[in-house]
């Protein structure tokens, strides 16, 4: 992706930036070195691989733990739920001088969860281990913030895009790795592998990532974290178990009402508190709103598709459909997701420089929609499933590469962590909803006393997720508005004029902040008034 040349720093700015955190490497210097971006990408890939680690083993775990397929699907859902809350919590804990400590703490939780899942004698403890592993999914916003503060301007934009697609790349790599280990040993060996991987990431972070941040420390919103986590859990429980309980059963209705009330209370609290866990006020900018809405809807499509293809390829031959593949073969079918994501990142780089971010975003969502419709209607050949996972990687990779750059372009530098945390939260919430919805559909199409759903479950699920992804296309096209698209086209065509840095540390058009917050590419609001104006 093309990057605007950073404006010269005012006199004395370098000294102030260098001294912002004692003992730290100033932004753009070689002390974090060439190893910083690869180290961040390795860490992000590690947590992405681990977060999807249990998904290919859902049928195996259901059989060995003597639970239903829909219950076993919670080893993915609970991981995504933990990741949704961990993102903004880690973002807040990572403000100030303890950013590396926050990353180390999260990786330590992932390591502990991997060990617990590997030795868990009961399904409940296995879920607890998977929840601890999900905390690592919250590291992405921190990794993006580290990249923004420490990478030189000519590498920052491509670095952020590369970090953003590690979610889909890691998922594609995690499936075949899991398959090989679990098939030749057992599913517990897969979690042992996760423990080794997370320990390696912890060593890398300790050696390479700078200790602190130039962003001032802000208090953790404990009330907001509690409301968000509890509300999401209640809604997801109703969604996944509503078929078994009954749509009008007291347990289902109670979960729905409690979840909605708690989430509404969280939203009100976030808008009123001075330091919210997730700053919902940032979505006043319509371009940011478009990126976040699309993230939520595409998260549903991505994780639902991964679950559906994984389950469909492992359906036993006695069911009369599916492919009855081994874990290793299933992993290989899903591996093109990584290749598609990497391909899309390169293609998106060229497209952004020609047509702008706000056109790449709906294009990625459209590819996912077409892919899901294809899988709903034609999935009788293994080659179609392989093509489907490759197209999924292309669509998700293009959209996910555009989202963080679009957000960084449209928010003040001091709010980058909160804004990217919100986007990551919505991606993960979408994934949680998709995973829980698949559980409900599979359960609804499973005959009484049976363990394998009818084939119509897959058709219904693919069509539902295709419709949801189509809503993502509509959101990406409609929400930015005419002014947002015009500004995006103007920013693509030519660099804007240099403007001085606003007080308060916000980064302006096409320049590098002298306060240590790093570079921003394109248009960023210089204050809340400008941000509201751009969003109108």
CSV table of N, CA and C in Angstrom, one decimal, residues 272-432:
chain,number,residue,atom,x,y,z
A,272,UNK,N,-21.5,7.4,29.2
A,272,UNK,CA,-21.5,8.3,30.3
A,272,UNK,C,-20.2,8.4,31.0
A,273,UNK,N,-19.4,7.3,31.1
A,273,UNK,CA,-18.2,7.2,31.9
A,273,UNK,C,-17.1,8.0,31.2
A,274,UNK,N,-16.1,8.5,31.9
A,274,UNK,CA,-15.0,9.2,31.4
A,274,UNK,C,-14.0,8.3,30.6
A,275,UNK,N,-13.8,7.1,31.2
A,275,UNK,CA,-12.8,6.2,30.5
A,275,UNK,C,-13.5,4.9,30.3
A,276,UNK,N,-14.4,4.8,29.3
A,276,UNK,CA,-15.1,3.5,29.0
A,276,UNK,C,-14.2,2.4,28.5
A,277,UNK,N,-14.6,1.2,28.8
A,277,UNK,CA,-13.8,0.1,28.3
A,277,UNK,C,-13.7,0.1,26.8
A,278,UNK,N,-14.9,0.4,26.1
A,278,UNK,CA,-14.9,0.6,24.7
A,278,UNK,C,-15.6,1.9,24.4
A,279,UNK,N,-15.0,2.8,23.7
A,279,UNK,CA,-15.5,4.2,23.5
A,279,UNK,C,-16.5,4.1,22.3
A,280,UNK,N,-17.8,4.0,22.6
A,280,UNK,CA,-18.8,3.9,21.6
A,280,UNK,C,-18.9,5.2,20.8
A,281,UNK,N,-18.4,6.3,21.4
A,281,UNK,CA,-18.6,7.6,20.8
A,281,UNK,C,-17.7,7.7,19.5
A,282,UNK,N,-16.8,6.8,19.4
A,282,UNK,CA,-15.9,6.9,18.2
A,282,UNK,C,-16.7,6.5,16.9
A,283,UNK,N,-17.9,5.8,17.0
A,283,UNK,CA,-18.6,5.4,15.8
A,283,UNK,C,-19.4,6.6,15.3
A,284,UNK,N,-19.3,7.8,15.9
A,284,UNK,CA,-19.9,8.9,15.2
A,284,UNK,C,-19.4,9.2,13.8
A,285,UNK,N,-18.1,8.8,13.6
A,285,UNK,CA,-17.5,8.9,12.3
A,285,UNK,C,-18.1,7.8,11.4
A,286,UNK,N,-18.7,8.2,10.3
A,286,UNK,CA,-19.5,7.2,9.5
A,286,UNK,C,-18.6,6.2,8.9
A,287,UNK,N,-17.4,6.5,8.5
A,287,UNK,CA,-16.4,5.6,7.9
A,287,UNK,C,-16.0,4.5,9.0
A,288,UNK,N,-15.8,4.9,10.2
A,288,UNK,CA,-15.5,4.0,11.3
A,288,UNK,C,-16.8,3.1,11.6
A,289,UNK,N,-18.0,3.7,11.6
A,289,UNK,CA,-19.2,2.9,11.7
A,289,UNK,C,-19.3,1.9,10.7
A,290,UNK,N,-19.0,2.2,9.4
A,290,UNK,CA,-19.0,1.2,8.3
A,290,UNK,C,-18.1,0.1,8.6
A,291,UNK,N,-16.8,0.4,9.0
A,291,UNK,CA,-15.8,-0.6,9.3
A,291,UNK,C,-16.3,-1.5,10.4
A,292,UNK,N,-16.9,-1.0,11.4
A,292,UNK,CA,-17.2,-1.8,12.6
A,292,UNK,C,-18.5,-2.6,12.3
A,293,UNK,N,-19.5,-2.1,11.6
A,293,UNK,CA,-20.6,-2.9,11.3
A,293,UNK,C,-20.3,-4.0,10.4
A,294,UNK,N,-19.4,-3.8,9.4
A,294,UNK,CA,-19.0,-4.8,8.5
A,294,UNK,C,-18.2,-5.9,9.2
A,295,UNK,N,-17.4,-5.4,10.2
A,295,UNK,CA,-16.6,-6.4,11.0
A,295,UNK,C,-17.5,-7.3,11.7
A,296,UNK,N,-18.5,-6.8,12.3
A,296,UNK,CA,-19.5,-7.6,13.1
A,296,UNK,C,-20.1,-8.7,12.2
A,297,UNK,N,-20.6,-8.2,11.0
A,297,UNK,CA,-21.4,-9.1,10.1
A,297,UNK,C,-20.4,-10.1,9.4
A,298,UNK,N,-19.2,-9.7,9.1
A,298,UNK,CA,-18.3,-10.6,8.5
A,298,UNK,C,-17.7,-11.6,9.5
A,299,UNK,N,-17.6,-11.2,10.7
A,299,UNK,CA,-17.2,-12.2,11.8
A,299,UNK,C,-18.2,-13.4,11.8
A,300,UNK,N,-19.5,-13.1,11.7
A,300,UNK,CA,-20.5,-14.2,11.7
A,300,UNK,C,-20.2,-15.1,10.5
A,301,UNK,N,-20.0,-14.5,9.3
A,301,UNK,CA,-19.7,-15.4,8.2
A,301,UNK,C,-18.5,-16.2,8.2
A,302,UNK,N,-17.4,-15.6,8.7
A,302,UNK,CA,-16.1,-16.3,8.7
A,302,UNK,C,-16.1,-17.5,9.6
A,303,UNK,N,-16.5,-17.3,10.9
A,303,UNK,CA,-16.4,-18.4,11.9
A,303,UNK,C,-17.5,-19.4,11.6
A,304,UNK,N,-18.7,-19.0,11.1
A,304,UNK,CA,-19.7,-19.9,10.8
A,304,UNK,C,-19.3,-20.8,9.7
A,305,UNK,N,-18.6,-20.3,8.6
A,305,UNK,CA,-18.2,-21.1,7.5
A,305,UNK,C,-17.1,-22.1,7.9
A,306,UNK,N,-16.2,-21.6,8.7
A,306,UNK,CA,-15.1,-22.5,9.2
A,306,UNK,C,-15.7,-23.7,10.0
A,307,UNK,N,-16.7,-23.4,10.8
A,307,UNK,CA,-17.3,-24.5,11.6
A,307,UNK,C,-18.1,-25.4,10.6
A,308,UNK,N,-18.8,-24.9,9.7
A,308,UNK,CA,-19.7,-25.7,8.8
A,308,UNK,C,-18.8,-26.6,7.9
A,309,UNK,N,-17.8,-26.0,7.3
A,309,UNK,CA,-16.9,-26.9,6.4
A,309,UNK,C,-16.2,-27.9,7.3
A,310,UNK,N,-15.8,-27.6,8.5
A,310,UNK,CA,-15.1,-28.5,9.4
A,310,UNK,C,-16.1,-29.7,9.7
A,311,UNK,N,-17.3,-29.4,10.1
A,311,UNK,CA,-18.3,-30.4,10.4
A,311,UNK,C,-18.7,-31.2,9.2
A,312,UNK,N,-18.9,-30.6,8.1
A,312,UNK,CA,-19.4,-31.3,6.9
A,312,UNK,C,-18.4,-32.3,6.4
A,313,UNK,N,-17.2,-31.9,6.4
A,313,UNK,CA,-16.2,-32.9,5.8
A,313,UNK,C,-16.0,-34.1,6.7
A,314,UNK,N,-16.4,-34.0,8.0
A,314,UNK,CA,-16.2,-35.1,8.9
A,314,UNK,C,-17.4,-35.9,9.2
A,315,UNK,N,-18.5,-35.6,8.5
A,315,UNK,CA,-19.8,-36.3,8.6
A,315,UNK,C,-19.5,-37.8,8.3
A,316,UNK,N,-19.9,-38.8,9.1
A,316,UNK,CA,-19.6,-40.2,8.8
A,316,UNK,C,-20.4,-40.6,7.6
A,317,UNK,N,-19.8,-41.6,6.9
A,317,UNK,CA,-20.4,-42.1,5.7
A,317,UNK,C,-21.8,-42.6,5.9
A,318,UNK,N,-22.1,-43.1,7.0
A,318,UNK,CA,-23.5,-43.7,7.3
A,318,UNK,C,-24.6,-42.6,7.2
A,319,UNK,N,-24.2,-41.3,7.2
A,319,UNK,CA,-25.2,-40.3,7.1
A,319,UNK,C,-25.8,-40.1,5.7
A,320,UNK,N,-25.0,-40.6,4.7
A,320,UNK,CA,-25.5,-40.4,3.3
A,320,UNK,C,-25.1,-39.1,2.7
A,321,UNK,N,-24.3,-38.3,3.3
A,321,UNK,CA,-23.7,-37.1,2.7
A,321,UNK,C,-22.4,-36.8,3.4
A,322,UNK,N,-21.8,-35.7,3.0
A,322,UNK,CA,-20.5,-35.4,3.6
A,322,UNK,C,-19.4,-36.2,3.0
A,323,UNK,N,-18.2,-36.2,3.6
A,323,UNK,CA,-17.0,-36.8,3.1
A,323,UNK,C,-16.3,-37.8,4.0
A,324,UNK,N,-16.7,-37.8,5.3
A,324,UNK,CA,-16.1,-38.7,6.3
A,324,UNK,C,-14.5,-38.6,6.2
A,325,UNK,N,-14.0,-37.4,6.2
A,325,UNK,CA,-12.6,-37.2,6.1
A,325,UNK,C,-11.9,-37.3,7.5
A,326,UNK,N,-10.7,-37.6,7.5
A,326,UNK,CA,-9.9,-37.6,8.8
A,326,UNK,C,-9.6,-36.2,9.2
A,327,UNK,N,-9.2,-36.0,10.4
A,327,UNK,CA,-8.8,-34.6,10.9
A,327,UNK,C,-7.7,-34.0,10.1
A,328,UNK,N,-6.7,-34.8,9.7
A,328,UNK,CA,-5.7,-34.2,8.8
A,328,UNK,C,-6.2,-33.7,7.5
A,329,UNK,N,-7.0,-34.6,6.8
A,329,UNK,CA,-7.6,-34.2,5.5
A,329,UNK,C,-8.5,-33.0,5.7
A,330,UNK,N,-9.3,-32.9,6.8
A,330,UNK,CA,-10.2,-31.7,7.0
A,330,UNK,C,-9.3,-30.5,7.1
A,331,UNK,N,-8.2,-30.6,7.9
A,331,UNK,CA,-7.3,-29.4,8.0
A,331,UNK,C,-6.8,-28.9,6.7
A,332,UNK,N,-6.5,-29.9,5.8
A,332,UNK,CA,-5.9,-29.5,4.5
A,332,UNK,C,-7.0,-28.8,3.6
A,333,UNK,N,-8.3,-29.2,3.8
A,333,UNK,CA,-9.4,-28.6,3.0
A,333,UNK,C,-9.5,-27.1,3.5
A,334,UNK,N,-9.3,-26.9,4.8
A,334,UNK,CA,-9.4,-25.5,5.3
A,334,UNK,C,-8.1,-24.7,5.1
A,335,UNK,N,-7.0,-25.3,4.8
A,335,UNK,CA,-5.8,-24.5,4.7
A,335,UNK,C,-5.8,-23.4,3.6
A,336,UNK,N,-6.5,-23.6,2.5
A,336,UNK,CA,-6.6,-22.5,1.5
A,336,UNK,C,-7.0,-21.2,2.0
A,337,UNK,N,-7.7,-21.2,3.2
A,337,UNK,CA,-8.1,-19.9,3.8
A,337,UNK,C,-6.9,-19.0,4.0
A,338,UNK,N,-5.8,-19.6,4.5
A,338,UNK,CA,-4.5,-18.8,4.7
A,338,UNK,C,-4.0,-18.3,3.4
A,339,UNK,N,-4.0,-19.1,2.4
A,339,UNK,CA,-3.4,-18.7,1.1
A,339,UNK,C,-4.3,-17.6,0.5
A,340,UNK,N,-5.6,-17.7,0.6
A,340,UNK,CA,-6.5,-16.7,0.1
A,340,UNK,C,-6.3,-15.4,0.9
A,341,UNK,N,-6.1,-15.4,2.2
A,341,UNK,CA,-5.9,-14.2,2.9
A,341,UNK,C,-4.6,-13.5,2.5
A,342,UNK,N,-3.6,-14.2,2.3
A,342,UNK,CA,-2.3,-13.6,1.9
A,342,UNK,C,-2.4,-13.0,0.5
A,343,UNK,N,-3.1,-13.7,-0.4
A,343,UNK,CA,-3.3,-13.2,-1.7
A,343,UNK,C,-4.1,-11.9,-1.7
A,344,UNK,N,-5.2,-11.9,-0.9
A,344,UNK,CA,-6.0,-10.8,-0.8
A,344,UNK,C,-5.3,-9.6,-0.3
A,345,UNK,N,-4.4,-9.8,0.7
A,345,UNK,CA,-3.6,-8.7,1.2
A,345,UNK,C,-2.8,-7.9,0.2
A,346,UNK,N,-2.2,-8.7,-0.7
A,346,UNK,CA,-1.4,-8.1,-1.8
A,346,UNK,C,-2.3,-7.4,-2.8
A,347,UNK,N,-3.4,-8.1,-3.2
A,347,UNK,CA,-4.4,-7.5,-4.2
A,347,UNK,C,-5.0,-6.2,-3.6
A,348,UNK,N,-5.4,-6.3,-2.3
A,348,UNK,CA,-6.0,-5.1,-1.7
A,348,UNK,C,-5.1,-3.9,-1.6
A,349,UNK,N,-3.8,-4.2,-1.5
A,349,UNK,CA,-2.8,-3.1,-1.5
A,349,UNK,C,-2.9,-2.3,-2.8
A,350,UNK,N,-2.9,-3.0,-3.9
A,350,UNK,CA,-3.0,-2.3,-5.2
A,350,UNK,C,-4.4,-1.7,-5.4
A,351,UNK,N,-5.4,-2.3,-4.9
A,351,UNK,CA,-6.8,-1.7,-5.1
A,351,UNK,C,-7.0,-0.5,-4.3
A,352,UNK,N,-6.5,-0.5,-3.1
A,352,UNK,CA,-6.6,0.7,-2.2
A,352,UNK,C,-6.0,1.9,-2.9
A,353,UNK,N,-4.8,1.8,-3.5
A,353,UNK,CA,-4.2,2.9,-4.1
A,353,UNK,C,-4.9,3.4,-5.3
A,354,UNK,N,-5.8,2.6,-5.9
A,354,UNK,CA,-6.5,3.0,-7.1
A,354,UNK,C,-7.9,3.4,-6.8
A,355,UNK,N,-8.6,2.7,-6.0
A,355,UNK,CA,-10.1,3.0,-5.8
A,355,UNK,C,-10.4,3.4,-4.4
A,356,UNK,N,-9.5,3.3,-3.4
A,356,UNK,CA,-9.8,3.7,-2.1
A,356,UNK,C,-10.3,2.6,-1.1
A,357,UNK,N,-10.1,2.8,0.2
A,357,UNK,CA,-10.5,1.9,1.2
A,357,UNK,C,-12.0,1.6,1.2
A,358,UNK,N,-12.8,2.6,1.0
A,358,UNK,CA,-14.2,2.4,1.1
A,358,UNK,C,-14.8,1.6,-0.1
A,359,UNK,N,-14.1,1.3,-1.1
A,359,UNK,CA,-14.5,0.4,-2.1
A,359,UNK,C,-14.0,-1.0,-1.9
A,360,UNK,N,-12.8,-1.1,-1.3
A,360,UNK,CA,-12.3,-2.4,-1.0
A,360,UNK,C,-13.1,-3.2,0.0
A,361,UNK,N,-13.6,-2.4,1.0
A,361,UNK,CA,-14.3,-3.0,2.1
A,361,UNK,C,-15.6,-3.8,1.6
A,362,UNK,N,-16.5,-3.1,0.9
A,362,UNK,CA,-17.7,-3.9,0.4
A,362,UNK,C,-17.3,-5.0,-0.6
A,363,UNK,N,-16.2,-4.8,-1.3
A,363,UNK,CA,-15.8,-5.8,-2.3
A,363,UNK,C,-15.4,-7.1,-1.5
A,364,UNK,N,-14.7,-7.0,-0.4
A,364,UNK,CA,-14.4,-8.2,0.4
A,364,UNK,C,-15.6,-8.8,0.9
A,365,UNK,N,-16.6,-8.1,1.4
A,365,UNK,CA,-17.8,-8.6,1.9
A,365,UNK,C,-18.6,-9.3,0.8
A,366,UNK,N,-18.6,-8.8,-0.4
A,366,UNK,CA,-19.3,-9.4,-1.5
A,366,UNK,C,-18.7,-10.7,-1.9
A,367,UNK,N,-17.4,-10.8,-1.9
A,367,UNK,CA,-16.8,-12.1,-2.2
A,367,UNK,C,-17.2,-13.2,-1.2
A,368,UNK,N,-17.3,-12.8,0.1
A,368,UNK,CA,-17.7,-13.8,1.1
A,368,UNK,C,-19.2,-14.2,0.9
A,369,UNK,N,-20.0,-13.2,0.5
A,369,UNK,CA,-21.5,-13.5,0.3
A,369,UNK,C,-21.6,-14.5,-0.9
A,370,UNK,N,-20.9,-14.2,-2.0
A,370,UNK,CA,-21.0,-15.1,-3.1
A,370,UNK,C,-20.5,-16.5,-2.8
A,371,UNK,N,-19.4,-16.6,-2.0
A,371,UNK,CA,-18.8,-17.8,-1.6
A,371,UNK,C,-19.8,-18.7,-0.8
A,372,UNK,N,-20.5,-18.0,0.2
A,372,UNK,CA,-21.4,-18.7,1.0
A,372,UNK,C,-22.7,-19.2,0.2
A,373,UNK,N,-23.1,-18.4,-0.7
A,373,UNK,CA,-24.2,-18.9,-1.6
A,373,UNK,C,-23.8,-20.1,-2.4
A,374,UNK,N,-22.5,-20.1,-2.9
A,374,UNK,CA,-22.0,-21.2,-3.6
A,374,UNK,C,-22.0,-22.5,-2.8
A,375,UNK,N,-21.5,-22.4,-1.6
A,375,UNK,CA,-21.5,-23.5,-0.7
A,375,UNK,C,-22.9,-24.0,-0.3
A,376,UNK,N,-23.8,-23.1,-0.2
A,376,UNK,CA,-25.2,-23.5,0.1
A,376,UNK,C,-25.8,-24.4,-1.0
A,377,UNK,N,-25.5,-24.1,-2.2
A,377,UNK,CA,-26.1,-24.7,-3.4
A,377,UNK,C,-25.3,-25.9,-3.9
A,378,UNK,N,-24.0,-25.7,-3.9
A,378,UNK,CA,-23.1,-26.8,-4.6
A,378,UNK,C,-21.9,-27.1,-3.6
A,379,UNK,N,-22.1,-28.2,-2.9
A,379,UNK,CA,-21.0,-28.6,-2.0
A,379,UNK,C,-20.8,-30.1,-2.1
A,380,UNK,N,-21.3,-30.7,-3.1
A,380,UNK,CA,-21.2,-32.1,-3.2
A,380,UNK,C,-19.8,-32.6,-3.6
A,381,UNK,N,-18.9,-31.7,-4.1
A,381,UNK,CA,-17.6,-32.1,-4.5
A,381,UNK,C,-16.6,-31.5,-3.6
A,382,UNK,N,-15.5,-32.2,-3.3
A,382,UNK,CA,-14.5,-31.7,-2.3
A,382,UNK,C,-13.8,-30.5,-2.9
A,383,UNK,N,-13.7,-30.4,-4.2
A,383,UNK,CA,-13.0,-29.3,-4.8
A,383,UNK,C,-13.8,-28.0,-4.6
A,384,UNK,N,-15.1,-28.1,-4.5
A,384,UNK,CA,-15.9,-26.9,-4.3
A,384,UNK,C,-15.7,-26.4,-2.8
A,385,UNK,N,-15.5,-27.3,-1.9
A,385,UNK,CA,-15.2,-26.9,-0.5
A,385,UNK,C,-13.8,-26.2,-0.4
A,386,UNK,N,-12.9,-26.8,-1.2
A,386,UNK,CA,-11.5,-26.2,-1.2
A,386,UNK,C,-11.6,-24.8,-1.8
A,387,UNK,N,-12.3,-24.6,-2.9
A,387,UNK,CA,-12.5,-23.3,-3.5
A,387,UNK,C,-13.2,-22.4,-2.6
A,388,UNK,N,-14.2,-22.9,-1.9
A,388,UNK,CA,-14.9,-22.1,-0.9
A,388,UNK,C,-14.1,-21.5,0.2
A,389,UNK,N,-13.2,-22.3,0.7
A,389,UNK,CA,-12.3,-21.8,1.8
A,389,UNK,C,-11.3,-20.8,1.2
A,390,UNK,N,-10.9,-21.0,0.0
A,390,UNK,CA,-9.9,-20.0,-0.7
A,390,UNK,C,-10.6,-18.7,-0.9
A,391,UNK,N,-11.9,-18.7,-1.4
A,391,UNK,CA,-12.6,-17.5,-1.6
A,391,UNK,C,-12.9,-16.8,-0.3
A,392,UNK,N,-13.2,-17.6,0.8
A,392,UNK,CA,-13.5,-17.0,2.1
A,392,UNK,C,-12.2,-16.2,2.5
A,393,UNK,N,-11.1,-16.8,2.4
A,393,UNK,CA,-9.8,-16.1,2.7
A,393,UNK,C,-9.6,-14.9,2.0
A,394,UNK,N,-10.0,-14.9,0.7
A,394,UNK,CA,-9.8,-13.7,-0.2
A,394,UNK,C,-10.7,-12.6,0.3
A,395,UNK,N,-12.0,-12.9,0.5
A,395,UNK,CA,-12.9,-11.9,1.0
A,395,UNK,C,-12.6,-11.3,2.3
A,396,UNK,N,-12.4,-12.2,3.3
A,396,UNK,CA,-12.1,-11.8,4.7
A,396,UNK,C,-10.8,-11.0,4.7
A,397,UNK,N,-9.8,-11.5,4.0
A,397,UNK,CA,-8.5,-10.9,4.0
A,397,UNK,C,-8.5,-9.5,3.4
A,398,UNK,N,-9.2,-9.3,2.3
A,398,UNK,CA,-9.3,-7.9,1.8
A,398,UNK,C,-10.0,-7.0,2.7
A,399,UNK,N,-11.1,-7.4,3.3
A,399,UNK,CA,-11.9,-6.5,4.2
A,399,UNK,C,-11.1,-6.3,5.5
A,400,UNK,N,-10.5,-7.3,6.1
A,400,UNK,CA,-9.8,-7.2,7.3
A,400,UNK,C,-8.5,-6.3,7.1
A,401,UNK,N,-7.9,-6.4,6.0
A,401,UNK,CA,-6.8,-5.5,5.7
A,401,UNK,C,-7.1,-4.0,5.6
A,402,UNK,N,-8.3,-3.8,5.1
A,402,UNK,CA,-8.8,-2.4,5.0
A,402,UNK,C,-9.3,-1.8,6.3
A,403,UNK,N,-9.9,-2.6,7.1
A,403,UNK,CA,-10.6,-2.0,8.3
A,403,UNK,C,-9.7,-1.2,9.2
A,404,UNK,N,-8.5,-1.8,9.7
A,404,UNK,CA,-7.7,-1.0,10.7
A,404,UNK,C,-7.1,0.3,10.1
A,405,UNK,N,-6.7,0.2,8.8
A,405,UNK,CA,-6.2,1.4,8.1
A,405,UNK,C,-7.3,2.5,8.0
A,406,UNK,N,-8.5,2.0,7.7
A,406,UNK,CA,-9.6,3.0,7.6
A,406,UNK,C,-9.9,3.6,9.0
A,407,UNK,N,-9.8,2.8,10.0
A,407,UNK,CA,-10.0,3.3,11.4
A,407,UNK,C,-8.9,4.3,11.8
A,408,UNK,N,-7.7,3.9,11.6
A,408,UNK,CA,-6.5,4.7,11.9
A,408,UNK,C,-6.6,6.1,11.2
A,409,UNK,N,-7.1,6.0,10.0
A,409,UNK,CA,-7.2,7.2,9.1
A,409,UNK,C,-8.2,8.2,9.7
A,410,UNK,N,-9.2,7.7,10.4
A,410,UNK,CA,-10.4,8.5,10.8
A,410,UNK,C,-10.5,8.8,12.3
A,411,UNK,N,-9.6,8.4,13.1
A,411,UNK,CA,-9.7,8.7,14.6
A,411,UNK,C,-8.4,9.4,15.0
A,412,UNK,N,-8.5,10.1,16.1
A,412,UNK,CA,-7.3,10.7,16.7
A,412,UNK,C,-6.3,9.7,17.1
A,413,UNK,N,-5.0,10.0,17.1
A,413,UNK,CA,-4.0,9.0,17.4
A,413,UNK,C,-4.1,8.5,18.8
A,414,UNK,N,-4.6,9.4,19.7
A,414,UNK,CA,-4.7,9.0,21.1
A,414,UNK,C,-5.8,7.9,21.3
A,415,UNK,N,-6.7,7.8,20.3
A,415,UNK,CA,-7.8,6.8,20.4
A,415,UNK,C,-7.7,5.6,19.6
A,416,UNK,N,-6.5,5.4,19.0
A,416,UNK,CA,-6.3,4.3,18.1
A,416,UNK,C,-6.5,2.9,18.8
A,417,UNK,N,-6.0,2.8,20.0
A,417,UNK,CA,-6.1,1.6,20.8
A,417,UNK,C,-7.6,1.2,21.0
A,418,UNK,N,-8.4,2.3,21.5
A,418,UNK,CA,-9.8,2.0,21.8
A,418,UNK,C,-10.5,1.7,20.5
A,419,UNK,N,-10.2,2.4,19.4
A,419,UNK,CA,-11.0,2.2,18.2
A,419,UNK,C,-10.7,0.9,17.5
A,420,UNK,N,-9.4,0.5,17.5
A,420,UNK,CA,-9.1,-0.9,17.0
A,420,UNK,C,-9.6,-2.0,17.9
A,421,UNK,N,-9.7,-1.7,19.2
A,421,UNK,CA,-10.2,-2.7,20.1
A,421,UNK,C,-11.7,-2.9,19.9
A,422,UNK,N,-12.4,-1.8,19.6
A,422,UNK,CA,-13.9,-1.9,19.3
A,422,UNK,C,-14.1,-2.8,18.0
A,423,UNK,N,-13.2,-2.5,17.0
A,423,UNK,CA,-13.3,-3.3,15.8
A,423,UNK,C,-13.1,-4.8,16.0
A,424,UNK,N,-12.0,-5.1,16.8
A,424,UNK,CA,-11.7,-6.4,17.1
A,424,UNK,C,-12.8,-7.1,18.0
A,425,UNK,N,-13.4,-6.3,18.9
A,425,UNK,CA,-14.5,-6.8,19.7
A,425,UNK,C,-15.6,-7.3,18.8
A,426,UNK,N,-16.0,-6.4,17.9
A,426,UNK,CA,-17.1,-6.7,17.0
A,426,UNK,C,-16.9,-7.9,16.1
A,427,UNK,N,-15.6,-8.0,15.6
A,427,UNK,CA,-15.3,-9.2,14.8
A,427,UNK,C,-15.5,-10.5,15.6
A,428,UNK,N,-15.0,-10.4,16.9
A,428,UNK,CA,-15.1,-11.6,17.7
A,428,UNK,C,-16.5,-11.9,18.2
A,429,UNK,N,-17.3,-10.8,18.5
A,429,UNK,CA,-18.7,-11.0,18.8
A,429,UNK,C,-19.4,-11.6,17.6
A,430,UNK,N,-19.1,-11.2,16.4
A,430,UNK,CA,-19.7,-11.8,15.3
A,430,UNK,C,-19.4,-13.2,15.2
A,431,UNK,N,-18.1,-13.6,15.4
A,431,UNK,CA,-17.7,-15.0,15.4
A,431,UNK,C,-18.4,-15.8,16.5
A,432,UNK,N,-18.6,-15.2,17.7
A,432,UNK,CA,-19.3,-15.9,18.7
A,432,UNK,C,-20.8,-16.2,18.3
